[in-house]
């Protein structure tokens, strides 16, 4: 992999990880166009995941710091009930744990089958079309005022599990689920990205365990990480504005058009 391939893929990862257009789908199609071999890219994909993970940490650093401070409460079961009722950071942490369950189960049971789909551009295209239709449907979504609750967190968790498929946007599907649950837009945007931290970190860990770390030079690795971090931060800030403004459906035509193109040329 040369430096320009690394920068391009880093930008693709950073922008599409947070904008509701599916980073997995874009990376699968980009690898097909660039001829980048997936089996040689474990270290590089770890760098991309870390770049986008750092974007979330930067944007939501206050929320993450607040949740870090309540970690000791996990070892004090007698305080769980009272802290859950009074502490938003503790509640958010519990809801994140709830949201992890569906994707964790699906990832364990269907990991190999899902990975095989990344080499099928037609499947990626169909999933991108589904993402576009989900976003278009948000034109009819109710304007909610509810906070995130256990039920909405679980529903968003199921949506995140569906986003394991290449072409299904994690942010698009989870935000769609939260908005149709009549939750507050700002709360949905915040929770959708906080709940993305475990799967992004988990993906990096799986790539690390998969090996092939020696096949990417340091410079492409660093530039890919930097490109993913910078573009990811900008994309995340932009998307939060779109969510609060109820404008997420603007991304629908792009997803549908790209999906149709992928299906046609496959």
Tab-separated table of N, CA, C and O in Angstrom, residues 125-216:
chain	number	residue	atom	x	y	z
A	125	UNK	N	-24.042	-3.161	-2.276
A	125	UNK	CA	-24.927	-2.210	-2.935
A	125	UNK	C	-26.359	-2.298	-2.433
A	125	UNK	O	-27.002	-1.272	-2.184
A	126	UNK	N	-26.866	-3.510	-2.272
A	126	UNK	CA	-28.236	-3.682	-1.772
A	126	UNK	C	-28.362	-3.104	-0.367
A	126	UNK	O	-29.350	-2.425	-0.037
A	127	UNK	N	-27.363	-3.349	0.470
A	127	UNK	CA	-27.401	-2.833	1.839
A	127	UNK	C	-27.342	-1.306	1.861
A	127	UNK	O	-27.986	-0.659	2.700
A	128	UNK	N	-26.581	-0.719	0.938
A	128	UNK	CA	-26.549	0.741	0.844
A	128	UNK	C	-27.917	1.296	0.443
A	128	UNK	O	-28.338	2.350	0.925
A	129	UNK	N	-28.601	0.597	-0.442
A	129	UNK	CA	-29.954	1.018	-0.829
A	129	UNK	C	-30.882	0.960	0.375
A	129	UNK	O	-31.704	1.862	0.604
A	130	UNK	N	-30.754	-0.096	1.188
A	130	UNK	CA	-31.566	-0.209	2.406
A	130	UNK	C	-31.286	0.962	3.340
A	130	UNK	O	-32.205	1.565	3.910
A	131	UNK	N	-30.008	1.303	3.487
A	131	UNK	CA	-29.650	2.449	4.320
A	131	UNK	C	-30.303	3.722	3.798
A	131	UNK	O	-30.852	4.526	4.574
A	132	UNK	N	-30.255	3.909	2.485
A	132	UNK	CA	-30.875	5.091	1.896
A	132	UNK	C	-32.372	5.155	2.157
A	132	UNK	O	-32.918	6.230	2.444
A	133	UNK	N	-33.032	4.023	2.072
A	133	UNK	CA	-34.472	3.994	2.314
A	133	UNK	C	-34.788	4.278	3.787
A	133	UNK	O	-35.786	4.958	4.104
A	134	UNK	N	-33.961	3.760	4.686
A	134	UNK	CA	-34.151	4.062	6.110
A	134	UNK	C	-34.038	5.560	6.370
A	134	UNK	O	-34.847	6.144	7.106
A	135	UNK	N	-33.037	6.179	5.760
A	135	UNK	CA	-32.843	7.617	5.955
A	135	UNK	C	-33.990	8.417	5.338
A	135	UNK	O	-34.448	9.406	5.916
A	136	UNK	N	-34.456	7.988	4.179
A	136	UNK	CA	-35.573	8.684	3.535
A	136	UNK	C	-36.818	8.616	4.408
A	136	UNK	O	-37.595	9.571	4.490
A	137	UNK	N	-36.997	7.474	5.089
A	137	UNK	CA	-38.160	7.320	5.960
A	137	UNK	C	-38.161	8.258	7.144
A	137	UNK	O	-39.214	8.483	7.767
A	138	UNK	N	-37.006	8.836	7.473
A	138	UNK	CA	-36.945	9.765	8.605
A	138	UNK	C	-37.715	11.055	8.336
A	138	UNK	O	-37.981	11.818	9.268
A	139	UNK	N	-38.070	11.295	7.089
A	139	UNK	CA	-38.918	12.455	6.777
A	139	UNK	C	-40.254	12.364	7.513
A	139	UNK	O	-40.896	13.382	7.783
A	140	UNK	N	-40.662	11.121	7.810
A	140	UNK	CA	-41.951	10.908	8.480
A	140	UNK	C	-41.793	10.596	9.968
A	140	UNK	O	-42.790	10.335	10.649
A	141	UNK	N	-40.570	10.591	10.461
A	141	UNK	CA	-40.344	10.223	11.860
A	141	UNK	C	-40.913	11.288	12.798
A	141	UNK	O	-40.828	12.487	12.513
A	142	UNK	N	-41.509	10.871	13.920
A	142	UNK	CA	-42.059	11.839	14.877
A	142	UNK	C	-40.956	12.617	15.575
A	142	UNK	O	-39.829	12.133	15.723
A	143	UNK	N	-41.277	13.824	15.998
A	143	UNK	CA	-40.338	14.627	16.783
A	143	UNK	C	-40.551	14.267	18.249
A	143	UNK	O	-41.554	14.623	18.853
A	144	UNK	N	-39.627	13.521	18.813
A	144	UNK	CA	-39.787	13.027	20.169
A	144	UNK	C	-39.146	13.921	21.213
A	144	UNK	O	-38.330	14.787	20.902
A	145	UNK	N	-39.506	13.673	22.454
A	145	UNK	CA	-38.960	14.426	23.576
A	145	UNK	C	-38.463	13.509	24.685
A	145	UNK	O	-37.965	13.965	25.697
A	146	UNK	N	-38.581	12.201	24.484
A	146	UNK	CA	-38.216	11.253	25.532
A	146	UNK	C	-36.704	11.114	25.664
A	146	UNK	O	-35.984	11.219	24.683
A	147	UNK	N	-36.219	10.849	26.870
A	147	UNK	CA	-34.800	10.528	27.034
A	147	UNK	C	-34.537	9.088	26.598
A	147	UNK	O	-35.471	8.310	26.378
A	148	UNK	N	-33.281	8.743	26.463
A	148	UNK	CA	-32.925	7.361	26.157
A	148	UNK	C	-33.290	6.483	27.347
A	148	UNK	O	-32.984	6.798	28.496
A	149	UNK	N	-33.989	5.376	27.067
A	149	UNK	CA	-34.383	4.429	28.110
A	149	UNK	C	-33.865	3.042	27.733
A	149	UNK	O	-33.272	2.856	26.661
A	150	UNK	N	-34.094	2.079	28.612
A	150	UNK	CA	-33.596	0.729	28.374
A	150	UNK	C	-34.177	0.160	27.072
A	150	UNK	O	-33.457	-0.472	26.284
A	151	UNK	N	-35.458	0.393	26.838
A	151	UNK	CA	-36.093	-0.149	25.632
A	151	UNK	C	-35.507	0.460	24.365
A	151	UNK	O	-35.202	-0.253	23.404
A	152	UNK	N	-35.356	1.777	24.349
A	152	UNK	CA	-34.795	2.432	23.168
A	152	UNK	C	-33.324	2.064	22.983
A	152	UNK	O	-32.852	1.918	21.849
A	153	UNK	N	-32.586	1.892	24.080
A	153	UNK	CA	-31.183	1.474	23.986
A	153	UNK	C	-31.079	0.083	23.369
A	153	UNK	O	-30.202	-0.174	22.536
A	154	UNK	N	-31.979	-0.824	23.757
A	154	UNK	CA	-31.964	-2.176	23.199
A	154	UNK	C	-32.327	-2.148	21.720
A	154	UNK	O	-31.718	-2.855	20.905
A	155	UNK	N	-33.320	-1.332	21.361
A	155	UNK	CA	-33.712	-1.223	19.954
A	155	UNK	C	-32.561	-0.665	19.114
A	155	UNK	O	-32.284	-1.152	18.011
A	156	UNK	N	-31.876	0.333	19.638
A	156	UNK	CA	-30.722	0.878	18.936
A	156	UNK	C	-29.596	-0.157	18.870
A	156	UNK	O	-28.817	-0.187	17.911
A	157	UNK	N	-29.523	-1.018	19.875
A	157	UNK	CA	-28.547	-2.101	19.853
A	157	UNK	C	-28.832	-3.102	18.747
A	157	UNK	O	-27.907	-3.581	18.070
A	158	UNK	N	-30.105	-3.424	18.537
A	158	UNK	CA	-30.469	-4.314	17.429
A	158	UNK	C	-30.129	-3.665	16.086
A	158	UNK	O	-29.665	-4.341	15.157
A	159	UNK	N	-30.367	-2.357	15.984
A	159	UNK	CA	-30.013	-1.650	14.751
A	159	UNK	C	-28.504	-1.696	14.516
A	159	UNK	O	-28.036	-1.861	13.386
A	160	UNK	N	-27.728	-1.557	15.594
A	160	UNK	CA	-26.278	-1.633	15.480
A	160	UNK	C	-25.825	-3.028	15.048
A	160	UNK	O	-24.848	-3.177	14.311
A	161	UNK	N	-26.539	-4.042	15.497
A	161	UNK	CA	-26.231	-5.412	15.072
A	161	UNK	C	-26.457	-5.574	13.572
A	161	UNK	O	-25.663	-6.224	12.881
A	162	UNK	N	-27.516	-4.980	13.052
A	162	UNK	CA	-27.773	-5.046	11.606
A	162	UNK	C	-26.668	-4.354	10.819
A	162	UNK	O	-26.366	-4.726	9.679
A	163	UNK	N	-26.045	-3.351	11.453
A	163	UNK	CA	-24.986	-2.597	10.776
A	163	UNK	C	-23.689	-3.381	10.656
A	163	UNK	O	-22.727	-2.881	10.068
A	164	UNK	N	-23.642	-4.595	11.178
A	164	UNK	CA	-22.492	-5.460	10.911
A	164	UNK	C	-22.432	-5.823	9.431
A	164	UNK	O	-21.366	-6.148	8.907
A	165	UNK	N	-23.558	-5.771	8.750
A	165	UNK	CA	-23.595	-6.038	7.316
A	165	UNK	C	-22.960	-4.879	6.566
A	165	UNK	O	-23.254	-3.713	6.845
A	166	UNK	N	-22.072	-5.152	5.609
A	166	UNK	CA	-21.424	-4.070	4.861
A	166	UNK	C	-22.430	-3.313	4.002
A	166	UNK	O	-23.126	-3.905	3.177
A	167	UNK	N	-22.518	-2.021	4.229
A	167	UNK	CA	-23.481	-1.203	3.499
A	167	UNK	C	-24.601	-0.689	4.378
A	167	UNK	O	-25.276	0.282	4.020
A	168	UNK	N	-24.828	-1.311	5.530
A	168	UNK	CA	-25.792	-0.801	6.495
A	168	UNK	C	-25.049	0.150	7.424
A	168	UNK	O	-24.114	-0.248	8.115
A	169	UNK	N	-25.450	1.395	7.436
A	169	UNK	CA	-24.761	2.401	8.225
A	169	UNK	C	-25.048	2.230	9.712
A	169	UNK	O	-26.214	2.145	10.117
A	170	UNK	N	-23.983	2.189	10.522
A	170	UNK	CA	-24.180	2.094	11.969
A	170	UNK	C	-24.870	3.347	12.509
A	170	UNK	O	-25.859	3.261	13.217
A	171	UNK	N	-24.349	4.505	12.142
A	171	UNK	CA	-24.955	5.736	12.656
A	171	UNK	C	-26.364	5.922	12.098
A	171	UNK	O	-27.284	6.310	12.828
A	172	UNK	N	-26.539	5.633	10.805
A	172	UNK	CA	-27.862	5.799	10.211
A	172	UNK	C	-28.902	4.889	10.826
A	172	UNK	O	-30.022	5.312	11.129
A	173	UNK	N	-28.548	3.624	11.036
A	173	UNK	CA	-29.523	2.670	11.576
A	173	UNK	C	-29.819	2.926	13.045
A	173	UNK	O	-30.976	2.874	13.472
A	174	UNK	N	-28.788	3.226	13.844
A	174	UNK	CA	-29.023	3.450	15.272
A	174	UNK	C	-29.794	4.745	15.517
A	174	UNK	O	-30.703	4.786	16.352
A	175	UNK	N	-29.446	5.782	14.782
A	175	UNK	CA	-30.172	7.054	14.940
A	175	UNK	C	-31.610	6.906	14.469
A	175	UNK	O	-32.544	7.425	15.091
A	176	UNK	N	-31.809	6.174	13.374
A	176	UNK	CA	-33.175	5.925	12.898
A	176	UNK	C	-34.002	5.213	13.966
A	176	UNK	O	-35.148	5.584	14.241
A	177	UNK	N	-33.416	4.186	14.576
A	177	UNK	CA	-34.129	3.451	15.632
A	177	UNK	C	-34.454	4.358	16.810
A	177	UNK	O	-35.562	4.304	17.359
A	178	UNK	N	-33.508	5.201	17.195
A	178	UNK	CA	-33.747	6.099	18.323
A	178	UNK	C	-34.815	7.136	18.035
A	178	UNK	O	-35.663	7.433	18.886
A	179	UNK	N	-34.810	7.677	16.823
A	179	UNK	CA	-35.807	8.699	16.480
A	179	UNK	C	-37.203	8.104	16.373
A	179	UNK	O	-38.193	8.729	16.798
A	180	UNK	N	-37.318	6.891	15.820
A	180	UNK	CA	-38.626	6.248	15.750
A	180	UNK	C	-39.113	5.786	17.117
A	180	UNK	O	-40.289	5.458	17.285
A	181	UNK	N	-38.210	5.760	18.101
A	181	UNK	CA	-38.608	5.467	19.478
A	181	UNK	C	-39.112	6.712	20.190
A	181	UNK	O	-39.369	6.693	21.396
A	182	UNK	N	-39.196	7.817	19.442
A	182	UNK	CA	-39.670	9.104	19.952
A	182	UNK	C	-38.748	9.699	21.019
A	182	UNK	O	-39.192	10.386	21.934
A	183	UNK	N	-37.459	9.417	20.889
A	183	UNK	CA	-36.479	9.998	21.800
A	183	UNK	C	-36.016	11.360	21.266
A	183	UNK	O	-36.096	11.641	20.072
A	184	UNK	N	-35.527	12.184	22.171
A	184	UNK	CA	-35.041	13.505	21.822
A	184	UNK	C	-33.878	13.403	20.822
A	184	UNK	O	-33.001	12.549	20.962
A	185	UNK	N	-33.869	14.268	19.820
A	185	UNK	CA	-32.874	14.187	18.759
A	185	UNK	C	-31.450	14.322	19.291
A	185	UNK	O	-30.554	13.547	18.915
A	186	UNK	N	-31.235	15.302	20.148
A	186	UNK	CA	-29.881	15.497	20.678
A	186	UNK	C	-29.444	14.293	21.502
A	186	UNK	O	-28.287	13.863	21.427
A	187	UNK	N	-30.372	13.740	22.288
A	187	UNK	CA	-30.040	12.567	23.109
A	187	UNK	C	-29.726	11.365	22.234
A	187	UNK	O	-28.810	10.583	22.533
A	188	UNK	N	-30.463	11.206	21.144
A	188	UNK	CA	-30.222	10.087	20.221
A	188	UNK	C	-28.851	10.222	19.574
A	188	UNK	O	-28.084	9.254	19.492
A	189	UNK	N	-28.513	11.427	19.093
A	189	UNK	CA	-27.216	11.634	18.469
A	189	UNK	C	-26.068	11.349	19.429
A	189	UNK	O	-25.089	10.690	19.069
A	190	UNK	N	-26.209	11.823	20.660
A	190	UNK	CA	-25.171	11.595	21.665
A	190	UNK	C	-25.008	10.119	21.967
A	190	UNK	O	-23.895	9.577	21.954
A	191	UNK	N	-26.123	9.423	22.204
A	191	UNK	CA	-26.044	8.017	22.595
A	191	UNK	C	-25.594	7.135	21.437
A	191	UNK	O	-24.862	6.159	21.640
A	192	UNK	N	-26.002	7.472	20.206
A	192	UNK	CA	-25.642	6.656	19.049
A	192	UNK	C	-24.132	6.544	18.890
A	192	UNK	O	-23.628	5.494	18.465
A	193	UNK	N	-23.406	7.600	19.248
A	193	UNK	CA	-21.959	7.551	19.079
A	193	UNK	C	-21.245	7.056	20.315
A	193	UNK	O	-20.178	6.440	20.215
A	194	UNK	N	-21.818	7.274	21.486
A	194	UNK	CA	-21.229	6.685	22.692
A	194	UNK	C	-21.349	5.157	22.639
A	194	UNK	O	-20.412	4.443	23.027
A	195	UNK	N	-22.473	4.649	22.138
A	195	UNK	CA	-22.648	3.206	22.057
A	195	UNK	C	-21.806	2.589	20.938
A	195	UNK	O	-21.632	1.370	20.881
A	196	UNK	N	-21.259	3.448	20.061
A	196	UNK	CA	-20.400	2.940	18.987
A	196	UNK	C	-18.988	2.650	19.476
A	196	UNK	O	-18.229	1.956	18.781
A	197	UNK	N	-18.616	3.151	20.652
A	197	UNK	CA	-17.249	2.966	21.141
A	197	UNK	C	-16.906	1.485	21.329
A	197	UNK	O	-15.852	1.031	20.850
A	198	UNK	N	-17.746	0.675	22.009
A	198	UNK	CA	-17.380	-0.738	22.179
A	198	UNK	C	-17.207	-1.497	20.870
A	198	UNK	O	-16.208	-2.215	20.717
A	199	UNK	N	-18.122	-1.382	19.884
A	199	UNK	CA	-17.900	-2.141	18.641
A	199	UNK	C	-16.696	-1.658	17.841
A	199	UNK	O	-16.011	-2.470	17.210
A	200	UNK	N	-16.418	-0.352	17.849
A	200	UNK	CA	-15.237	0.137	17.130
A	200	UNK	C	-13.968	-0.381	17.794
A	200	UNK	O	-13.039	-0.860	17.125
A	201	UNK	N	-13.926	-0.304	19.129
A	201	UNK	CA	-12.769	-0.834	19.856
A	201	UNK	C	-12.664	-2.345	19.677
A	201	UNK	O	-11.574	-2.897	19.527
A	202	UNK	N	-13.822	-3.023	19.676
A	202	UNK	CA	-13.823	-4.474	19.477
A	202	UNK	C	-13.328	-4.862	18.101
A	202	UNK	O	-12.604	-5.856	17.949
A	203	UNK	N	-13.693	-4.082	17.079
A	203	UNK	CA	-13.216	-4.364	15.726
A	203	UNK	C	-11.701	-4.233	15.650
A	203	UNK	O	-11.026	-5.048	15.006
A	204	UNK	N	-11.163	-3.212	16.318
A	204	UNK	CA	-9.706	-3.055	16.338
A	204	UNK	C	-9.037	-4.226	17.043
A	204	UNK	O	-7.995	-4.720	16.601
A	205	UNK	N	-9.645	-4.691	18.125
A	205	UNK	CA	-9.077	-5.821	18.864
A	205	UNK	C	-9.095	-7.093	18.028
A	205	UNK	O	-8.124	-7.862	18.020
A	206	UNK	N	-10.196	-7.315	17.306
A	206	UNK	CA	-10.285	-8.500	16.455
A	206	UNK	C	-9.245	-8.462	15.340
A	206	UNK	O	-8.653	-9.487	14.996
A	207	UNK	N	-9.030	-7.274	14.771
A	207	UNK	CA	-8.015	-7.151	13.737
A	207	UNK	C	-6.626	-7.434	14.319
A	207	UNK	O	-5.777	-8.066	13.679
A	208	UNK	N	-6.403	-6.966	15.551
A	208	UNK	CA	-5.112	-7.197	16.199
A	208	UNK	C	-4.870	-8.686	16.410
A	208	UNK	O	-3.779	-9.200	16.160
A	209	UNK	N	-5.896	-9.388	16.840
A	209	UNK	CA	-5.765	-10.823	17.059
A	209	UNK	C	-5.627	-11.585	15.747
A	209	UNK	O	-5.089	-12.689	15.704
A	210	UNK	N	-6.104	-10.973	14.644
A	210	UNK	CA	-6.034	-11.637	13.356
A	210	UNK	C	-4.640	-11.671	12.765
A	210	UNK	O	-4.371	-12.437	11.848
A	211	UNK	N	-3.731	-10.815	13.259
A	211	UNK	CA	-2.345	-10.845	12.803
A	211	UNK	C	-2.102	-10.047	11.544
A	211	UNK	O	-2.816	-9.091	11.248
A	212	UNK	N	-1.073	-10.447	10.760
A	212	UNK	CA	-0.638	-9.757	9.548
A	212	UNK	C	-0.208	-8.326	9.838
A	212	UNK	O	-0.367	-7.438	9.015
A	213	UNK	N	0.351	-8.091	11.039
A	213	UNK	CA	0.701	-6.749	11.449
A	213	UNK	C	1.952	-6.221	10.760
A	213	UNK	O	2.182	-5.038	10.724
A	214	UNK	N	2.775	-7.101	10.210
A	214	UNK	CA	4.068	-6.686	9.689
A	214	UNK	C	4.003	-6.198	8.244
A	214	UNK	O	5.019	-5.789	7.693
A	215	UNK	N	2.860	-6.207	7.621
A	215	UNK	CA	2.792	-5.965	6.190
A	215	UNK	C	2.502	-4.518	5.809
A	215	UNK	O	2.342	-4.221	4.647
A	216	UNK	N	2.393	-3.603	6.778
A	216	UNK	CA	2.149	-2.201	6.475
A	216	UNK	C	3.250	-1.363	7.094
A	216	UNK	O	3.568	-1.514	8.274
